Amino acid sequence: MGMKIIGVIGAGQMGSGIAQVCAAAGYQVKLSDLEQARLDDALGKIDQNLKRMVARGKLDEAAATKAMSLIETGTDYSIFGNSDVVIEAATENEEVKRSIFKALVPKLSPTAIIASNTSSISITRLASTTDRPEKFIGMHFMNPVPVMQLVELIRGIATGEETFEKIRALALDLGKTVAVSEDFPAFIVNRILLPMINEAVYTLYEGVGSVEAIDTAMKLGANHPMGPLELADFIGLDTCLAVMHVLYDGLADSKYRPCPLLVKYVEAGWLGRKTNRGFYDYSGEKPVPTR
Ligand SMILES: CC(=O)CC(=O)SCCNC(=O)CCNC(=O)[C@H](O)C(C)(C)COP(=O)(O)OP(=O)(O)OC[C@H]1O[C@@H](n2cnc3c(N)ncnc32)[C@H](O)[C@@H]1OP(=O)(O)O
Ligand SMILES: NC(=O)C1=CN([C@@H]2O[C@H](COP(=O)(O)OP(=O)(O)OC[C@H]3O[C@@H](n4cnc5c(N)ncnc54)[C@H](OP(=O)(O)O)[C@@H]3O)[C@@H](O)[C@H]2O)C=CC1
């Protein structure tokens, strides 16, 4: 039986993007977060994105209206009772994810798959906190979800082949391309990308270049679509730091040491675009470098 109903936990930038692409592909979507206000924000953002796609001729109006009508929100996990798969996209924190799975599992149908969009945390370890490690998998979308082509798939040690095939088919049906990673800290993309971003923060910290110089250098010198500091702000500095901690702890190599300046920004609550301040200040019309 094919999948029909997809649950999404966490309505931040990733959860809302995942909900959008699933609904646009015709799946029924159940989206949850801690606060209804956050869910209303997410619905607003999804609606805006779909309307932009209509304006650019990428989607017809009826399809956008249909997609919006397929998304149901709620703050209680009972909305996931008939979901075929639940994709967890809450904050990058192992304790948060563990407590979500603990509360979620009793509400699920026994056949439901749990997929985590974690950027870095061991799928094997997360799976072991549930009653269904063979039905647990890493399904790692990239940001912005509607635009980025890749989904990384990560099998935990116990992930069943049927689970893997179902989730691979889902990713393909969403129009994505799959790359398979083994279950090691931060998988493939973030094992490579986040140390680069962390190094860019060290480059700033040591005074090698200004925010603007570093981002201009990498955009024009290496043809990256965004500079590394702009990208860090886009990902969220809390998420960047969390991934560096997982790399540092999981691989026990000092080369993954989080830059103290990154730590300080997160401690200040300067998390990037989502808080209007990170390496850039986003409160005005155009982002302004802060160093
Ligand atoms: C941390 C992790 O675990 C893993 C990660 O995700 S790491 C982050 C991975 N992502 C990246 O590296 C992104 C790097 N940046 C880029 O590729 C580009 O800057 C970008 C695609 C985000 C924007 O591209 P751009 O050419 O500068 O901007 P723009 O022309 O405005 O956008 C291109 C298209 O994307 C759409 N778009 C841009 N941002 C969007 C968003 N947040 N949501 C939905 N659509 C978006 C635009 O509407 C536009 O669509 P059209 O072609 O229909 O006009
Ligand atoms: N940012 C990125 O570029 C990428 C991130 N990811 C991963 O996706 C996940 C989400 O990241 P992202 O969307 O950026 O983060 P955001 O901070 O934008 O969103 C996280 C959301 O989860 C909510 N949340 C926190 N705790 C719970 C809970 N117990 N139950 C339900 N919801 C909860 C948060 O609510 P509140 O704000 O109220 O705490 C927030 O709305 C993380 O695992 C991250 O590593 C994966 C790929 C790319």
Short mmCIF file of C-alpha atoms and ligand atoms in Angstrom, two decimals:
data_model
loop_
_atom_site.label_atom_id
_atom_site.label_comp_id
_atom_site.label_asym_id
_atom_site.label_seq_id
_atom_site.Cartn_x
_atom_site.Cartn_y
_atom_site.Cartn_z
CA MET A 1 0.00 0.00 0.00
CA GLY A 2 1.28 3.42 -0.92
CA MET A 3 1.56 6.21 1.57
CA LYS A 4 -1.24 8.74 1.86
CA ILE A 5 -0.94 10.55 5.18
CA ILE A 6 2.27 12.22 6.30
CA GLY A 7 2.80 13.65 9.77
CA VAL A 8 5.36 16.40 10.38
CA ILE A 9 6.57 17.40 13.87
CA GLY A 10 8.06 20.89 14.24
CA ALA A 11 6.76 23.76 12.15
CA GLY A 12 9.99 25.75 11.87
CA GLN A 13 11.69 26.44 8.58
CA MET A 14 12.28 22.75 7.80
CA GLY A 15 8.96 21.33 9.02
CA SER A 16 6.97 23.94 7.13
CA GLY A 17 9.01 23.30 3.96
CA ILE A 18 8.49 19.55 4.28
CA ALA A 19 4.75 20.04 4.85
CA GLN A 20 4.61 22.25 1.76
CA VAL A 21 6.31 19.82 -0.62
CA CYS A 22 4.28 16.87 0.71
CA ALA A 23 0.98 18.71 0.27
CA ALA A 24 1.99 20.00 -3.17
CA ALA A 25 2.65 16.37 -4.14
CA GLY A 26 -0.91 15.45 -3.08
CA TYR A 27 -0.31 13.87 0.34
CA GLN A 28 -2.53 14.61 3.30
CA VAL A 29 -0.34 16.37 5.86
CA LYS A 30 -0.67 16.61 9.65
CA LEU A 31 1.61 19.30 11.07
CA SER A 32 2.29 19.79 14.77
CA ASP A 33 4.31 22.10 16.99
CA LEU A 34 4.22 23.19 20.62
CA GLU A 35 2.18 26.33 19.99
CA GLN A 36 -0.75 26.93 17.65
CA ALA A 37 0.70 30.40 16.89
CA ARG A 38 3.77 28.75 15.37
CA LEU A 39 1.51 26.53 13.25
CA ASP A 40 -0.48 29.54 12.04
CA ASP A 41 2.79 31.26 11.08
CA ALA A 42 3.87 28.16 9.18
CA LEU A 43 0.55 28.00 7.30
CA GLY A 44 0.97 31.67 6.38
CA LYS A 45 4.48 31.03 5.06
CA ILE A 46 3.42 27.97 3.07
CA ASP A 47 0.50 29.89 1.56
CA GLN A 48 2.84 32.73 0.59
CA ASN A 49 5.32 30.31 -1.02
CA LEU A 50 2.61 28.52 -2.99
CA LYS A 51 1.19 31.86 -4.17
CA ARG A 52 4.65 32.91 -5.34
CA MET A 53 4.88 29.67 -7.31
CA VAL A 54 1.48 30.42 -8.89
CA ALA A 55 2.63 33.97 -9.76
CA ARG A 56 5.71 32.53 -11.49
CA GLY A 57 3.67 30.01 -13.46
CA LYS A 58 5.16 27.00 -11.62
CA LEU A 59 1.87 25.83 -10.12
CA ASP A 60 -1.73 26.46 -11.07
CA GLU A 61 -4.02 28.18 -8.64
CA ALA A 62 -6.27 25.16 -8.12
CA ALA A 63 -3.24 23.03 -7.17
CA ALA A 64 -2.10 25.64 -4.64
CA THR A 65 -5.58 25.81 -3.08
CA LYS A 66 -5.73 22.01 -3.00
CA ALA A 67 -2.30 21.81 -1.33
CA MET A 68 -3.35 24.25 1.41
CA SER A 69 -6.54 22.25 2.02
CA LEU A 70 -4.48 19.08 2.54
CA ILE A 71 -2.61 20.49 5.57
CA GLU A 72 -4.16 20.01 9.00
CA THR A 73 -2.46 21.39 12.11
CA GLY A 74 -2.64 20.53 15.80
CA THR A 75 -0.61 20.67 18.99
CA ASP A 76 -1.58 17.17 20.11
CA TYR A 77 0.07 14.01 18.78
CA SER A 78 -3.31 12.32 18.47
CA ILE A 79 -3.51 13.91 14.98
CA PHE A 80 -0.90 11.32 13.90
CA GLY A 81 -3.13 8.31 14.66
CA ASN A 82 -3.60 7.37 11.00
CA SER A 83 -0.31 8.69 9.57
CA ASP A 84 1.68 6.30 7.38
CA VAL A 85 4.89 8.11 8.25
CA VAL A 86 5.76 10.85 10.72
CA ILE A 87 8.72 13.07 9.84
CA GLU A 88 10.26 14.65 12.93
CA ALA A 89 11.72 18.13 12.21
CA ALA A 90 11.91 19.68 15.68
CA THR A 91 14.88 21.50 17.20
CA GLU A 92 18.31 19.86 16.77
CA ASN A 93 18.59 18.59 20.32
CA GLU A 94 18.72 14.92 21.24
CA GLU A 95 16.73 15.32 24.47
CA VAL A 96 13.97 17.19 22.65
CA LYS A 97 13.77 14.51 19.97
CA ARG A 98 13.78 11.67 22.54
CA SER A 99 10.90 13.19 24.47
CA ILE A 100 8.96 13.71 21.23
CA PHE A 101 9.36 10.04 20.26
CA LYS A 102 8.35 8.92 23.73
CA ALA A 103 5.09 10.87 23.55
CA LEU A 104 4.49 10.07 19.88
CA VAL A 105 4.87 6.29 19.83
CA PRO A 106 1.70 5.43 21.82
CA LYS A 107 -0.39 7.48 19.37
CA LEU A 108 0.90 5.79 16.21
CA SER A 109 -0.48 2.92 14.22
CA PRO A 110 1.81 -0.14 14.58
CA THR A 111 2.74 0.04 10.89
CA ALA A 112 3.72 3.74 10.88
CA ILE A 113 7.27 4.68 9.98
CA ILE A 114 9.15 7.35 11.94
CA ALA A 115 11.64 9.43 9.95
CA SER A 116 13.92 12.04 11.49
CA ASN A 117 15.12 15.10 9.61
CA THR A 118 18.03 15.46 12.07
CA SER A 119 21.11 17.18 10.64
CA SER A 120 23.59 15.18 12.62
CA ILE A 121 22.33 12.95 15.44
CA SER A 122 22.81 9.16 15.32
CA ILE A 123 19.80 7.49 13.71
CA THR A 124 20.66 4.25 15.52
CA ARG A 125 20.53 6.01 18.89
CA LEU A 126 17.29 7.88 18.14
CA ALA A 127 15.70 4.67 16.80
CA SER A 128 16.58 2.79 19.99
CA THR A 129 14.39 5.16 22.01
CA THR A 130 11.30 4.00 20.08
CA ASP A 131 9.35 0.74 19.96
CA ARG A 132 10.16 0.30 16.24
CA PRO A 133 13.86 0.65 15.33
CA GLU A 134 13.22 -1.35 12.13
CA LYS A 135 10.66 1.28 11.10
CA PHE A 136 12.91 4.23 11.90
CA ILE A 137 15.09 6.09 9.37
CA GLY A 138 16.96 9.33 8.72
CA MET A 139 15.29 11.44 6.00
CA HIS A 140 17.39 14.56 5.76
CA PHE A 141 15.94 17.34 3.59
CA MET A 142 17.98 20.42 2.68
CA ASN A 143 17.03 24.03 3.27
CA PRO A 144 15.04 25.59 1.54
CA VAL A 145 13.10 22.35 1.14
CA PRO A 146 10.96 23.41 -1.84
CA VAL A 147 14.07 24.41 -3.81
CA MET A 148 16.84 21.97 -2.89
CA GLN A 149 17.04 18.77 -4.88
CA LEU A 150 18.65 16.47 -2.31
CA VAL A 151 17.33 14.19 0.40
CA GLU A 152 19.95 12.22 2.32
CA LEU A 153 18.72 8.83 3.54
CA ILE A 154 20.35 7.25 6.56
CA ARG A 155 19.72 3.72 7.76
CA GLY A 156 20.19 3.08 11.45
CA ILE A 157 21.70 -0.30 12.32
CA ALA A 158 18.20 -1.80 12.70
CA THR A 159 16.39 -0.02 9.82
CA GLY A 160 14.47 -2.56 7.75
CA GLU A 161 14.77 -2.80 3.98
CA GLU A 162 11.03 -2.26 3.56
CA THR A 163 11.25 0.98 5.54
CA PHE A 164 14.17 2.14 3.43
CA GLU A 165 12.39 1.37 0.16
CA LYS A 166 9.17 3.08 1.23
CA ILE A 167 10.97 6.25 2.26
CA ARG A 168 13.12 6.22 -0.87
CA ALA A 169 9.95 5.97 -2.98
CA LEU A 170 8.43 8.85 -1.01
CA ALA A 171 11.49 11.07 -1.57
CA LEU A 172 11.41 10.33 -5.30
CA ASP A 173 7.66 11.00 -5.43
CA LEU A 174 8.34 14.41 -3.85
CA GLY A 175 10.59 15.11 -6.82
CA LYS A 176 13.82 14.78 -4.85
CA THR A 177 17.08 12.99 -5.58
CA VAL A 178 18.42 10.63 -2.95
CA ALA A 179 21.96 10.17 -1.64
CA VAL A 180 22.51 7.37 0.87
CA SER A 181 24.75 7.97 3.86
CA GLU A 182 25.95 5.59 6.54
CA ASP A 183 25.01 6.49 10.10
CA PHE A 184 28.05 8.51 11.23
CA PRO A 185 27.94 11.95 12.89
CA ALA A 186 26.39 14.61 10.58
CA PHE A 187 26.19 12.12 7.66
CA ILE A 188 27.62 13.38 4.34
CA VAL A 189 26.45 16.94 3.62
CA ASN A 190 26.96 18.36 7.10
CA ARG A 191 30.18 16.40 7.73
CA ILE A 192 31.63 18.48 4.92
CA LEU A 193 29.57 21.70 5.01
CA LEU A 194 29.54 22.51 8.72
CA PRO A 195 33.32 22.32 9.27
CA MET A 196 33.60 24.79 6.37
CA ILE A 197 31.10 27.13 8.02
CA ASN A 198 32.87 26.72 11.40
CA GLU A 199 36.19 27.55 9.68
CA ALA A 200 34.58 30.68 8.19
CA VAL A 201 33.62 31.74 11.74
CA TYR A 202 37.23 31.12 12.86
CA THR A 203 38.38 33.23 9.90
CA LEU A 204 36.20 36.05 11.23
CA TYR A 205 37.19 35.40 14.89
CA GLU A 206 40.89 35.58 14.08
CA GLY A 207 40.43 38.80 12.09
CA VAL A 208 41.51 37.34 8.78
CA GLY A 209 38.55 39.03 7.10
CA SER A 210 35.33 40.91 7.76
CA VAL A 211 31.90 39.28 7.36
CA GLU A 212 31.57 40.94 3.98
CA ALA A 213 35.08 39.96 2.83
CA ILE A 214 34.62 36.31 3.85
CA ASP A 215 31.25 35.96 2.13
CA THR A 216 32.34 37.84 -0.99
CA ALA A 217 35.49 35.71 -1.16
CA MET A 218 33.57 32.43 -1.11
CA LYS A 219 30.75 33.60 -3.39
CA LEU A 220 32.98 35.04 -6.08
CA GLY A 221 36.08 32.96 -5.41
CA ALA A 222 34.49 29.53 -5.13
CA ASN A 223 31.14 30.17 -6.83
CA HIS A 224 29.05 29.32 -3.76
CA PRO A 225 25.48 30.66 -4.06
CA MET A 226 25.70 32.11 -0.53
CA GLY A 227 28.77 33.03 1.50
CA PRO A 228 29.43 30.70 4.48
CA LEU A 229 28.36 33.27 7.10
CA GLU A 230 25.22 34.16 5.17
CA LEU A 231 24.53 30.43 4.91
CA ALA A 232 25.15 29.95 8.66
CA ASP A 233 22.56 32.67 9.39
CA PHE A 234 20.20 30.96 6.93
CA ILE A 235 20.59 27.51 8.55
CA GLY A 236 20.37 28.95 12.08
CA LEU A 237 23.44 29.40 14.31
CA ASP A 238 21.90 27.15 17.01
CA THR A 239 21.62 24.33 14.48
CA CYS A 240 25.18 24.98 13.20
CA LEU A 241 26.54 24.81 16.75
CA ALA A 242 24.52 21.69 17.57
CA VAL A 243 25.96 19.91 14.51
CA MET A 244 29.53 20.92 15.46
CA HIS A 245 28.97 19.51 18.96
CA VAL A 246 27.77 16.21 17.51
CA LEU A 247 30.84 16.06 15.23
CA TYR A 248 33.21 17.01 18.07
CA ASP A 249 31.71 14.56 20.57
CA GLY A 250 31.04 11.78 18.08
CA LEU A 251 34.39 11.77 16.29
CA ALA A 252 36.56 12.93 19.22
CA ASP A 253 38.81 14.99 16.97
CA SER A 254 39.82 18.57 17.87
CA LYS A 255 39.43 19.64 14.24
CA TYR A 256 35.67 19.82 14.89
CA ARG A 257 36.01 22.22 17.88
CA PRO A 258 33.15 24.75 17.62
CA CYS A 259 34.50 28.28 17.16
CA PRO A 260 34.11 30.26 20.44
CA LEU A 261 32.56 33.13 18.46
CA LEU A 262 29.83 30.80 17.18
CA VAL A 263 29.21 29.71 20.79
CA LYS A 264 29.01 33.34 21.91
CA TYR A 265 26.50 34.29 19.21
CA VAL A 266 24.24 31.40 20.18
CA GLU A 267 24.57 32.33 23.88
CA ALA A 268 23.53 35.88 22.96
CA GLY A 269 20.43 34.54 21.22
CA TRP A 270 21.76 35.76 17.88
CA LEU A 271 20.66 32.75 15.88
CA GLY A 272 20.67 34.26 12.38
CA ARG A 273 17.71 35.06 10.19
CA LYS A 274 15.18 33.47 12.51
CA THR A 275 15.98 36.00 15.26
CA ASN A 276 16.75 38.87 12.85
CA ARG A 277 20.40 38.92 13.93
CA GLY A 278 23.42 36.72 13.39
CA PHE A 279 26.46 37.58 11.32
CA TYR A 280 24.12 40.03 9.62
CA ASP A 281 21.41 42.29 11.01
CA TYR A 282 18.15 41.60 9.18
CA SER A 283 15.99 44.27 10.82
CA GLY A 284 16.31 46.74 7.94
CA GLU A 285 15.52 46.42 4.27
CA LYS A 286 18.86 44.83 3.42
CA PRO A 287 21.05 42.59 5.60
CA VAL A 288 23.87 44.60 7.23
CA PRO A 289 27.10 42.82 8.33
CA THR A 290 27.62 43.07 12.09
CA ARG A 291 31.47 42.84 12.00
C1 LIG B 1 21.97 22.24 7.88
C2 LIG B 1 21.52 21.01 7.19
O1 LIG B 1 21.16 20.04 7.87
C3 LIG B 1 21.54 20.81 5.74
C4 LIG B 1 21.28 22.01 4.90
O2 LIG B 1 20.17 22.24 4.49
S1 LIG B 1 22.59 22.96 4.58
C5 LIG B 1 21.95 24.26 3.57
C6 LIG B 1 21.80 23.79 2.15
N1 LIG B 1 21.33 24.90 1.37
C7 LIG B 1 22.15 25.69 0.70
O3 LIG B 1 23.36 25.50 0.66
C8 LIG B 1 21.50 26.84 0.00
C9 LIG B 1 22.48 27.76 -0.65
N2 LIG B 1 21.78 28.83 -1.30
C10 LIG B 1 21.17 28.69 -2.54
O4 LIG B 1 21.26 27.64 -3.13
C11 LIG B 1 20.45 29.88 -3.08
O5 LIG B 1 20.93 31.03 -2.46
C12 LIG B 1 18.90 29.78 -2.92
C13 LIG B 1 18.37 28.62 -3.72
C14 LIG B 1 18.48 29.65 -1.45
C15 LIG B 1 18.28 31.08 -3.41
O6 LIG B 1 18.68 31.27 -4.73
P1 LIG B 1 18.81 32.71 -5.41
O7 LIG B 1 19.01 32.48 -6.82
O8 LIG B 1 19.76 33.51 -4.64
O9 LIG B 1 17.48 33.39 -5.04
P2 LIG B 1 16.15 33.50 -5.80
O10 LIG B 1 16.33 33.80 -7.24
O11 LIG B 1 15.43 34.48 -4.95
O12 LIG B 1 15.54 32.05 -5.60
C16 LIG B 1 15.56 31.01 -6.54
C17 LIG B 1 14.25 30.30 -6.46
O13 LIG B 1 14.12 29.68 -5.16
C18 LIG B 1 12.93 30.14 -4.52
N3 LIG B 1 13.22 30.29 -3.10
C19 LIG B 1 14.26 30.97 -2.56
N4 LIG B 1 14.23 30.87 -1.22
C20 LIG B 1 13.14 30.12 -0.91
C21 LIG B 1 12.59 29.67 0.31
N5 LIG B 1 13.14 29.95 1.49
N6 LIG B 1 11.47 28.91 0.25
C22 LIG B 1 10.89 28.62 -0.94
N7 LIG B 1 11.39 29.01 -2.12
C23 LIG B 1 12.49 29.75 -2.11
C24 LIG B 1 12.62 31.45 -5.17
O14 LIG B 1 11.24 31.70 -5.12
C25 LIG B 1 13.09 31.26 -6.58
O15 LIG B 1 12.08 30.61 -7.33
P3 LIG B 1 11.88 30.98 -8.89
O16 LIG B 1 12.99 30.29 -9.60
O17 LIG B 1 10.54 30.43 -9.17
O18 LIG B 1 11.98 32.45 -9.00
N1 LIG B 2 18.05 24.73 9.26
C1 LIG B 2 18.49 23.93 8.33
O1 LIG B 2 19.12 24.40 7.36
C2 LIG B 2 18.25 22.48 8.42
C3 LIG B 2 17.80 21.90 9.59
N2 LIG B 2 17.59 20.55 9.64
C4 LIG B 2 17.10 19.92 10.86
O2 LIG B 2 15.70 20.07 10.91
C5 LIG B 2 15.27 20.18 12.27
C6 LIG B 2 14.52 21.48 12.44
O3 LIG B 2 15.35 22.56 12.07
P1 LIG B 2 14.76 23.99 11.71
O4 LIG B 2 13.43 23.85 11.07
O5 LIG B 2 15.82 24.74 11.03
O6 LIG B 2 14.59 24.61 13.17
P2 LIG B 2 13.58 25.75 13.66
O7 LIG B 2 14.19 26.31 14.90
O8 LIG B 2 13.21 26.64 12.54
O9 LIG B 2 12.27 24.91 14.01
C7 LIG B 2 12.20 23.94 15.00
C8 LIG B 2 10.75 23.86 15.44
O10 LIG B 2 10.57 22.75 16.33
C9 LIG B 2 9.77 23.21 17.39
N3 LIG B 2 9.88 22.33 18.55
C10 LIG B 2 10.78 22.37 19.57
N4 LIG B 2 10.51 21.41 20.46
C11 LIG B 2 9.42 20.76 20.02
C12 LIG B 2 8.63 19.70 20.53
N5 LIG B 2 8.93 19.11 21.68
N6 LIG B 2 7.56 19.30 19.81
C13 LIG B 2 7.24 19.88 18.65
N7 LIG B 2 7.95 20.90 18.12
C14 LIG B 2 9.01 21.34 18.80
C15 LIG B 2 10.25 24.61 17.63
O11 LIG B 2 9.35 25.34 18.43
P3 LIG B 2 9.93 26.50 19.41
O12 LIG B 2 10.57 27.51 18.52
O13 LIG B 2 8.71 26.95 20.10
O14 LIG B 2 10.95 25.82 20.30
C16 LIG B 2 10.32 25.12 16.20
O15 LIG B 2 9.08 25.54 15.73
C17 LIG B 2 16.54 20.06 13.13
O16 LIG B 2 16.72 18.71 13.49
C18 LIG B 2 17.62 20.51 12.16
O17 LIG B 2 18.88 20.01 12.47
C19 LIG B 2 17.80 19.74 8.55
C20 LIG B 2 18.22 20.27 7.37
C21 LIG B 2 18.51 21.69 7.22
#
